[in-house]
C-alpha atoms as a printed R data frame, in Angstrom:
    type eleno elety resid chain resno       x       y       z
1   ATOM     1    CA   UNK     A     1   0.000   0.000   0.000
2   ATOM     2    CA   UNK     A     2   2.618   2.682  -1.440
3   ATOM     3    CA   UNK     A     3   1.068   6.271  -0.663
4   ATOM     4    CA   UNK     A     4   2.022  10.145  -2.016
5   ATOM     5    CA   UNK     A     5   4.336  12.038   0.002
6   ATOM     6    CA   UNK     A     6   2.482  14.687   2.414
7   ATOM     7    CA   UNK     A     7  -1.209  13.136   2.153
8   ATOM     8    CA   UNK     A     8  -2.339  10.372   4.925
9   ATOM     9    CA   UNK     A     9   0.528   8.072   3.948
10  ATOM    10    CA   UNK     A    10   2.370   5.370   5.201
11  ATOM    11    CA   UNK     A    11   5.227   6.553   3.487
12  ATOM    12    CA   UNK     A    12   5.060  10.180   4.408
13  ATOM    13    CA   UNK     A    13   7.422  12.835   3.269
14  ATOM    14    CA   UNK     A    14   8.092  16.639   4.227
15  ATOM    15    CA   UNK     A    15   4.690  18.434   4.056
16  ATOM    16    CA   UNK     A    16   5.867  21.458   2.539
17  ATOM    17    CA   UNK     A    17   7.074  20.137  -0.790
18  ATOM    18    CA   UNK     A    18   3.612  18.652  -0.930
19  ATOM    19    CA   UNK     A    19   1.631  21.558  -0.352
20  ATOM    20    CA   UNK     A    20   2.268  23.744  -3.416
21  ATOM    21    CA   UNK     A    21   1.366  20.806  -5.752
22  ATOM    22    CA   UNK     A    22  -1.958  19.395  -3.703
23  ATOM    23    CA   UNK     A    23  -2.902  23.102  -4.020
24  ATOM    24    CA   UNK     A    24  -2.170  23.261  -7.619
25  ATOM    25    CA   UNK     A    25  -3.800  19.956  -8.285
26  ATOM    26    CA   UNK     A    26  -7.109  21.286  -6.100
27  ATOM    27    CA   UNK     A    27  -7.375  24.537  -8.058
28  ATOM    28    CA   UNK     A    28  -7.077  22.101 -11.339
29  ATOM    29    CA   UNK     A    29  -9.915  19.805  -9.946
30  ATOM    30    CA   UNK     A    30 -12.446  23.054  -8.846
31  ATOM    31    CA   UNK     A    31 -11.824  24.948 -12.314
32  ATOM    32    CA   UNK     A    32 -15.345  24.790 -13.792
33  ATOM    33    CA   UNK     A    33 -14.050  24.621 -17.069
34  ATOM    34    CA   UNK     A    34 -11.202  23.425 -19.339
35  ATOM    35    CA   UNK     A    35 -10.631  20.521 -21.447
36  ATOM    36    CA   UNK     A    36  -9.193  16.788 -19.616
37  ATOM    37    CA   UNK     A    37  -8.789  19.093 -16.572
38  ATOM    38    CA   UNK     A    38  -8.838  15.715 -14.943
39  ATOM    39    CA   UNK     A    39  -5.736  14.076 -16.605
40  ATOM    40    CA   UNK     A    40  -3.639  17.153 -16.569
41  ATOM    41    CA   UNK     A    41  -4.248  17.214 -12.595
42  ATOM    42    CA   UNK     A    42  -2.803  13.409 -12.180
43  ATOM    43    CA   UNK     A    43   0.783  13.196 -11.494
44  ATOM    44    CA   UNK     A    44   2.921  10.317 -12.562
45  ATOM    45    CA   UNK     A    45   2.642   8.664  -9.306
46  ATOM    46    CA   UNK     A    46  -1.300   8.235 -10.027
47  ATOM    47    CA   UNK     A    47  -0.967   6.985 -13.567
48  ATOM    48    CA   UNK     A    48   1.139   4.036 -12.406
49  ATOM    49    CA   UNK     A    49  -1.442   3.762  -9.096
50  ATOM    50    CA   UNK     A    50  -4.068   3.217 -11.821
51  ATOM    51    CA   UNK     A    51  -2.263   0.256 -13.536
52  ATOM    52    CA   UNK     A    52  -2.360  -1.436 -10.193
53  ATOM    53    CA   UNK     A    53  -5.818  -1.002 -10.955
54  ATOM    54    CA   UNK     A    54  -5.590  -1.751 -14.170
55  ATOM    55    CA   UNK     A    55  -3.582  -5.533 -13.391
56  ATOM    56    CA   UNK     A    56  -6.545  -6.344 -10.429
57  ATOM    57    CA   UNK     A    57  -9.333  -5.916 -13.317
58  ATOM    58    CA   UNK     A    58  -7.525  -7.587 -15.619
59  ATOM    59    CA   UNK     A    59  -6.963 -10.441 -13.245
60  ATOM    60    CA   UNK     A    60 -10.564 -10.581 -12.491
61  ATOM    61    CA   UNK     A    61 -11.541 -10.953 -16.346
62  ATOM    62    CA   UNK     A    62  -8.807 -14.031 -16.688
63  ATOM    63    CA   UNK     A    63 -10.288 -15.453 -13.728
64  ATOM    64    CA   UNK     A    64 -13.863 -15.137 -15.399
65  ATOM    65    CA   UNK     A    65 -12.391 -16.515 -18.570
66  ATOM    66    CA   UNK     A    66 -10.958 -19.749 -16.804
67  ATOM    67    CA   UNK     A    67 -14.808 -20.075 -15.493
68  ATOM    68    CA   UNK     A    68 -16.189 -20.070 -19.219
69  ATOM    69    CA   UNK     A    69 -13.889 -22.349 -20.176
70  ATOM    70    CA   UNK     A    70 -12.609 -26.148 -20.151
71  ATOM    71    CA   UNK     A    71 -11.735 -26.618 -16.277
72  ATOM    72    CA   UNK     A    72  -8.181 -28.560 -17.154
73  ATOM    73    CA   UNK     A    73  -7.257 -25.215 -19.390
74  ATOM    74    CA   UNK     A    74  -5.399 -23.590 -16.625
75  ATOM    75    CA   UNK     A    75  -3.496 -20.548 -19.221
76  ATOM    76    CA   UNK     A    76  -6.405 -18.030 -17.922
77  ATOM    77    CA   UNK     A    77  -5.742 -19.252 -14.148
78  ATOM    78    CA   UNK     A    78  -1.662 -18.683 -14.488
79  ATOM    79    CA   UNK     A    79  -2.994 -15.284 -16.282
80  ATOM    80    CA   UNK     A    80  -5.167 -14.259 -13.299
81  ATOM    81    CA   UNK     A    81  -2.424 -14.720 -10.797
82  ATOM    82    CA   UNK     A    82   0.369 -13.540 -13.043
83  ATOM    83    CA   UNK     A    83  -1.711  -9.929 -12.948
84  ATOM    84    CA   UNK     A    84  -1.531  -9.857  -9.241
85  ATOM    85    CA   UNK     A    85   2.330  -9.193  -8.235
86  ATOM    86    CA   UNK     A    86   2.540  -7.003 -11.318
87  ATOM    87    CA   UNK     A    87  -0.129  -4.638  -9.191
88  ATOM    88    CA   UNK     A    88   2.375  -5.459  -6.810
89  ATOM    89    CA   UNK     A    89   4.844  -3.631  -8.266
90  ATOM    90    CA   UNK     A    90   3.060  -0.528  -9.253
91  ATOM    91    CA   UNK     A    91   1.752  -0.617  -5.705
92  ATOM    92    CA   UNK     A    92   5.503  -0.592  -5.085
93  ATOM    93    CA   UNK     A    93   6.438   1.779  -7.341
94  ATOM    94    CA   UNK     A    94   3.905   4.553  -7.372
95  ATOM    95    CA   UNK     A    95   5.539   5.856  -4.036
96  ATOM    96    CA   UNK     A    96   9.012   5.423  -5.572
97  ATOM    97    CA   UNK     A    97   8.131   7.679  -8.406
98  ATOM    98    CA   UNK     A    98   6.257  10.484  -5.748
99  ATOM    99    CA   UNK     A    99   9.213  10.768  -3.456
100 ATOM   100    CA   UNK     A   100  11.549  11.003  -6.764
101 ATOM   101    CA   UNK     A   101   9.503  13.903  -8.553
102 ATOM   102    CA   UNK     A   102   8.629  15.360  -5.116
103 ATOM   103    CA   UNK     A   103   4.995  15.619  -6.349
104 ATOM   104    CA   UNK     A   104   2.274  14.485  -4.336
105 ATOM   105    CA   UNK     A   105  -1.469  13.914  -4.831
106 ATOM   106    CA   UNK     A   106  -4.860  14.551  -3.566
107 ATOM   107    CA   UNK     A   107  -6.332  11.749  -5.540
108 ATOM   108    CA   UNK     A   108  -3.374   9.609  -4.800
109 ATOM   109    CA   UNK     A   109  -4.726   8.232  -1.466
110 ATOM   110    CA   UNK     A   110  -8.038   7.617  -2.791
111 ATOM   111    CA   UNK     A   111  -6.801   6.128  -5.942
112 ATOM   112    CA   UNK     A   112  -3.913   3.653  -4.073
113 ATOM   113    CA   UNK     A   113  -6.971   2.425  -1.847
114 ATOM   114    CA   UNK     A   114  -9.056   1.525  -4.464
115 ATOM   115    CA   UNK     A   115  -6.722  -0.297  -6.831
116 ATOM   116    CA   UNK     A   116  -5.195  -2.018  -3.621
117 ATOM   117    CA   UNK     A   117  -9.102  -3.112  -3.067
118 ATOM   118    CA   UNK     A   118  -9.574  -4.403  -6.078
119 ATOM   119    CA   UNK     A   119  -5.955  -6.148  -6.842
120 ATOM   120    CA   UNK     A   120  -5.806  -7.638  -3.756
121 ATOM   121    CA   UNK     A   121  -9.117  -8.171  -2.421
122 ATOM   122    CA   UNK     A   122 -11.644  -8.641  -5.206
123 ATOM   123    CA   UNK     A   123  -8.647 -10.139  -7.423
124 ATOM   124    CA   UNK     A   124  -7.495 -13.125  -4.715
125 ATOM   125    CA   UNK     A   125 -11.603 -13.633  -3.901
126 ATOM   126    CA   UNK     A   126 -12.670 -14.048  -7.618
127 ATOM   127    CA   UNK     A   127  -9.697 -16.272  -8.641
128 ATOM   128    CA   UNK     A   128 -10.536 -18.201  -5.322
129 ATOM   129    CA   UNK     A   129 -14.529 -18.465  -6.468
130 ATOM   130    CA   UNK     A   130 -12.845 -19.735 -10.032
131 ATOM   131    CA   UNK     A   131 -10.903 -22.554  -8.795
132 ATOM   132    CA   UNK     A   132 -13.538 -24.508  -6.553
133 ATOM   133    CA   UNK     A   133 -14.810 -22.032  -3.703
134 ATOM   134    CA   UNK     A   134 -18.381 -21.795  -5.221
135 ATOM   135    CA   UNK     A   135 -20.458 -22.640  -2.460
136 ATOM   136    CA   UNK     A   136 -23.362 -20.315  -1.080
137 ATOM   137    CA   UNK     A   137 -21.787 -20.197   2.196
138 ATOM   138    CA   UNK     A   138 -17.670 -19.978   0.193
139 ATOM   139    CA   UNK     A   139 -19.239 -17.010  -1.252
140 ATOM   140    CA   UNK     A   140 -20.530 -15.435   1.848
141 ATOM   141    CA   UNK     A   141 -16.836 -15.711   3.303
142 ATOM   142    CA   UNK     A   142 -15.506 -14.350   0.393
143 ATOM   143    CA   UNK     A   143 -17.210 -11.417   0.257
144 ATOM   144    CA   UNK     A   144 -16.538 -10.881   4.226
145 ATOM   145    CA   UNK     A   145 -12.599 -10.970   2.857
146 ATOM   146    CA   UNK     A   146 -13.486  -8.684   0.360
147 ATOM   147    CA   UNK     A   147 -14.994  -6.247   2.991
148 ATOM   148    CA   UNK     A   148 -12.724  -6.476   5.873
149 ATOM   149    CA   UNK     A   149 -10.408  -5.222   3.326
150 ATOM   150    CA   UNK     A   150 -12.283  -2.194   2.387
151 ATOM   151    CA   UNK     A   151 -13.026  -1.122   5.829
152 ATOM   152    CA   UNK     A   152  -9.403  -1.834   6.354
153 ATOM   153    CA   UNK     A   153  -8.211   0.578   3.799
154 ATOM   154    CA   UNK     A   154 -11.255   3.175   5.125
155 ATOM   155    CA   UNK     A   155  -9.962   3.258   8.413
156 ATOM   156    CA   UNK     A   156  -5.921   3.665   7.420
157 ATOM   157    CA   UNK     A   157  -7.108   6.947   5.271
158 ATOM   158    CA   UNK     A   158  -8.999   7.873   8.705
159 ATOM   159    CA   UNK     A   159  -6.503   7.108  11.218
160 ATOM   160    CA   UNK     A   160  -2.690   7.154   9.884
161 ATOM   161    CA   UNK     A   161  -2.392  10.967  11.009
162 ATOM   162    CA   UNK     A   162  -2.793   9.285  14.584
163 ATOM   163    CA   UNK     A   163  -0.069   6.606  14.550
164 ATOM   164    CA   UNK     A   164   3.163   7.254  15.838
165 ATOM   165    CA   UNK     A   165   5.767   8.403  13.376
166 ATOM   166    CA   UNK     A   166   9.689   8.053  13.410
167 ATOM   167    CA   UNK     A   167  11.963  10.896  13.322
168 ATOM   168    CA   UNK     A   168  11.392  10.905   9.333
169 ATOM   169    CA   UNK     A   169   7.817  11.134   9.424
170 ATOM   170    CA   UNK     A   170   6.925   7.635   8.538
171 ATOM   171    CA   UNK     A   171   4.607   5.430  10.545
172 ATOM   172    CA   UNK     A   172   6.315   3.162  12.848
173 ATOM   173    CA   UNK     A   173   4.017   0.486  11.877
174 ATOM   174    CA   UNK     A   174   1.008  -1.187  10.433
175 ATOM   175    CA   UNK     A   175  -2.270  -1.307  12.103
176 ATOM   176    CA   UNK     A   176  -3.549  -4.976  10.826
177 ATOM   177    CA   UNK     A   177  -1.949  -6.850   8.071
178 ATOM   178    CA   UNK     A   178  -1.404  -4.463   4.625
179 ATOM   179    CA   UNK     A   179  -4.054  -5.748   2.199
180 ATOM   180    CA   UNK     A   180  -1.171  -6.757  -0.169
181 ATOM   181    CA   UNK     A   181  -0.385  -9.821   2.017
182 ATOM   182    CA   UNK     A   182  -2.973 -11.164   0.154
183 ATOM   183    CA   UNK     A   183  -0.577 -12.417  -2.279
184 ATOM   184    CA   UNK     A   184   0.500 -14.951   0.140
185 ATOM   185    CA   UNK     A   185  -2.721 -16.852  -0.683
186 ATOM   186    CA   UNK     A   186  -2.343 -16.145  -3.884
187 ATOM   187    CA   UNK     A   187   0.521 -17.578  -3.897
188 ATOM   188    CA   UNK     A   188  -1.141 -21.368  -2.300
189 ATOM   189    CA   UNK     A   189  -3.683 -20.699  -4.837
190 ATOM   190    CA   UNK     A   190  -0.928 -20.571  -8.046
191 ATOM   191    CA   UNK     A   191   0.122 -24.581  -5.743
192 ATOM   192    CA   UNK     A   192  -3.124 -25.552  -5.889
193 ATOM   193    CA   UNK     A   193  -3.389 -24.648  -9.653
194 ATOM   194    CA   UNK     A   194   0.217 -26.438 -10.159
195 ATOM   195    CA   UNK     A   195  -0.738 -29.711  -8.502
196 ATOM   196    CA   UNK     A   196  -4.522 -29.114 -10.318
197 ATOM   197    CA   UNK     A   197  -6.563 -29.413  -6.810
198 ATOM   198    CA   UNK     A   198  -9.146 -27.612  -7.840
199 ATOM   199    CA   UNK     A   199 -12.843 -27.683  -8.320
200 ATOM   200    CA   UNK     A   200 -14.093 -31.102  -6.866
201 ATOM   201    CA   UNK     A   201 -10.356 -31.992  -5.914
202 ATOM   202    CA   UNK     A   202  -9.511 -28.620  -3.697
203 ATOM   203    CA   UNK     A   203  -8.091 -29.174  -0.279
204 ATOM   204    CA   UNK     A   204  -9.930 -30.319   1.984
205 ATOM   205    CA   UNK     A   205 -12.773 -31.312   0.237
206 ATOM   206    CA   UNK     A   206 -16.160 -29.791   0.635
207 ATOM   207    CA   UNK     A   207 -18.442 -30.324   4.150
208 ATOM   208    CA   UNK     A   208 -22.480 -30.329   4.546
209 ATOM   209    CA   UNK     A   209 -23.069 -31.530   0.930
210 ATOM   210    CA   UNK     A   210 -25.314 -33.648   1.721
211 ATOM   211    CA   UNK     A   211 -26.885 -31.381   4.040
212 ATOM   212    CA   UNK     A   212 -29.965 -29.308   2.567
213 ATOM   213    CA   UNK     A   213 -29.502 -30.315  -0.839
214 ATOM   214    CA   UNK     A   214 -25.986 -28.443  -0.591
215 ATOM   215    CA   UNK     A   215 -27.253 -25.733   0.904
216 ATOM   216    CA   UNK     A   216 -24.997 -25.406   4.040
217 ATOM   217    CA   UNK     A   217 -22.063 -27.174   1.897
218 ATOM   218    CA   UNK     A   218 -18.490 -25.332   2.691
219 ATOM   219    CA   UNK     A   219 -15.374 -25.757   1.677
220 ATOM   220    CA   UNK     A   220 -13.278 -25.637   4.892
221 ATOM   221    CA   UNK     A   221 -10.018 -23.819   3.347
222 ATOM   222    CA   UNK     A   222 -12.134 -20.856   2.813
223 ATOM   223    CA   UNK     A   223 -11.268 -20.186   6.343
224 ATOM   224    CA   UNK     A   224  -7.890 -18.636   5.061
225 ATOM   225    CA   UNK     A   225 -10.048 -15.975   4.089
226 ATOM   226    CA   UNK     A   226 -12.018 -15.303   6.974
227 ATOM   227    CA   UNK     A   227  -9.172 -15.519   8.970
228 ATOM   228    CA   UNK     A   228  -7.056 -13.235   7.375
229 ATOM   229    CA   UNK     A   229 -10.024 -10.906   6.730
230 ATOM   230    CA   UNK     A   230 -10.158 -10.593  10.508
231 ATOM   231    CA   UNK     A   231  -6.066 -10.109  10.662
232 ATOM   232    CA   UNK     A   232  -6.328  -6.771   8.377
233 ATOM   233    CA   UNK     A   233  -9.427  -5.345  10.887
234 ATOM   234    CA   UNK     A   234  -7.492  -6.109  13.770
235 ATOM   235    CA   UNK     A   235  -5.958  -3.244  15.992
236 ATOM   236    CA   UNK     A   236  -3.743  -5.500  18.284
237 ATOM   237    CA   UNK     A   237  -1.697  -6.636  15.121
238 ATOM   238    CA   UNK     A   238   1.213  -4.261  14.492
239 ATOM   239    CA   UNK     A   239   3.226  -4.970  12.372
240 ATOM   240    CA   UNK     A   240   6.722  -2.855  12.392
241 ATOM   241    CA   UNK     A   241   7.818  -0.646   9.197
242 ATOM   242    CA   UNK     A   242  11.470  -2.016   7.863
């Protein structure tokens, strides 16, 4: 979750190099006319924010695409997690570029929250529904991941002011677990694919079948996700900046 320099950040830099250009990107935004005001107020940092964006969609559509098709074609399920470390890497990188120009942007923490939303929580939930995770009650676990990480990112914009800083300004640590740990089920999701557990064969199996005509059926490794949904609300987890 790589942030603009002197905005709610977790990588925060001095405030008064920010200033000029959030003002200068505000009176860009308010001008009530002009043509593309909106692109010419993005800075660099933003445009590679938005291909984080851009590599969480596209991993959703690959995902969709291995649904649609033959379920032992796996080249659309290597495509959908392929996308997610590349959003990774702009996540990475957008905060690089910020501190580099010395630009910073208003729309830049609303922008990194919602492509870090939807490249590492709707991204890692959809390829999980792809692969096997289907059920009604998979679904409603999957869409309490899914949440837990957008109140997660809602409550960093709220509250990062409040945490305690180091000498340089930066937040001494992480309230929860950053949504981009994500990738670490991602990453026994890309096993699964590679040993080809998935649909009827993923781990574990399926409970409650049987049970209701299928109704109450549930996949028990769907409690990755619920579990670290709950790690990324949590307040006692703090994990230290390196």
């Amino acid at each position: 979750m790589s942030r603009r320099p002197g905005m709610p950040s977790e990588k925060d830099a001095a405030p008064s190099a920010a200033t000029s250009s959030q003002d200068k990107q505000k009176l860009l935004l308010e001008s009530p006319s002009g043509h593309f005001s909106l692109i010419k107020a993005m800075h660099l940092a933003d445009l590679i924010t938005e291909l984080n964006g851009f590599c969480g969609f596209m991993s959703i559509l690959c995902s969709l695409r291995y649904c649609l098709g033959p379920p032992t074609s796996f080249a659309n399920a290597w495509a959908a997690l392929a996308f997610m470390p590349f959003g990774l890497f702009f996540d990475f990188m957008d905060g690089k570029v910020a501190r580099w120009r010395g630009k910073s942007s208003l729309m830049g923490q609303e922008l990194d929250s919602l492509a870090d939303l939807v490249s590492f929580g709707v991204a890692p939930a959809t390829f999980a529904f792809a692969i096997g995770l289907r059920t009604p009650l998979d679904t409603l676990v999957l869409a309490f991941f899914v949440l837990c990480g957008l109140t997660r990112l809602a409550r960093f914009n709220v509250t990062v002011a409040a945490v305690p800083k180091d000498a340089s300004g930066k937040s001494k640590y992480f309230e929860g677990t950053p949504i981009p740990t994500t990738l670490a089920i991602a990453a026994a999701m890309a096993y699964c694919v590679g040993q080809g557990r998935v649909l009827e064969d993923v781990p574990g199996g399926v409970w409650g079948a049987d049970v209701l005509g299928g109704a109450v059926a549930i996949h028990p490794v769907v409690g990755v996700f619920a579990v670290w949904g709950g790690m990324m609300t949590s307040r006692s987890i703090r994990i230290p900046k390196i």
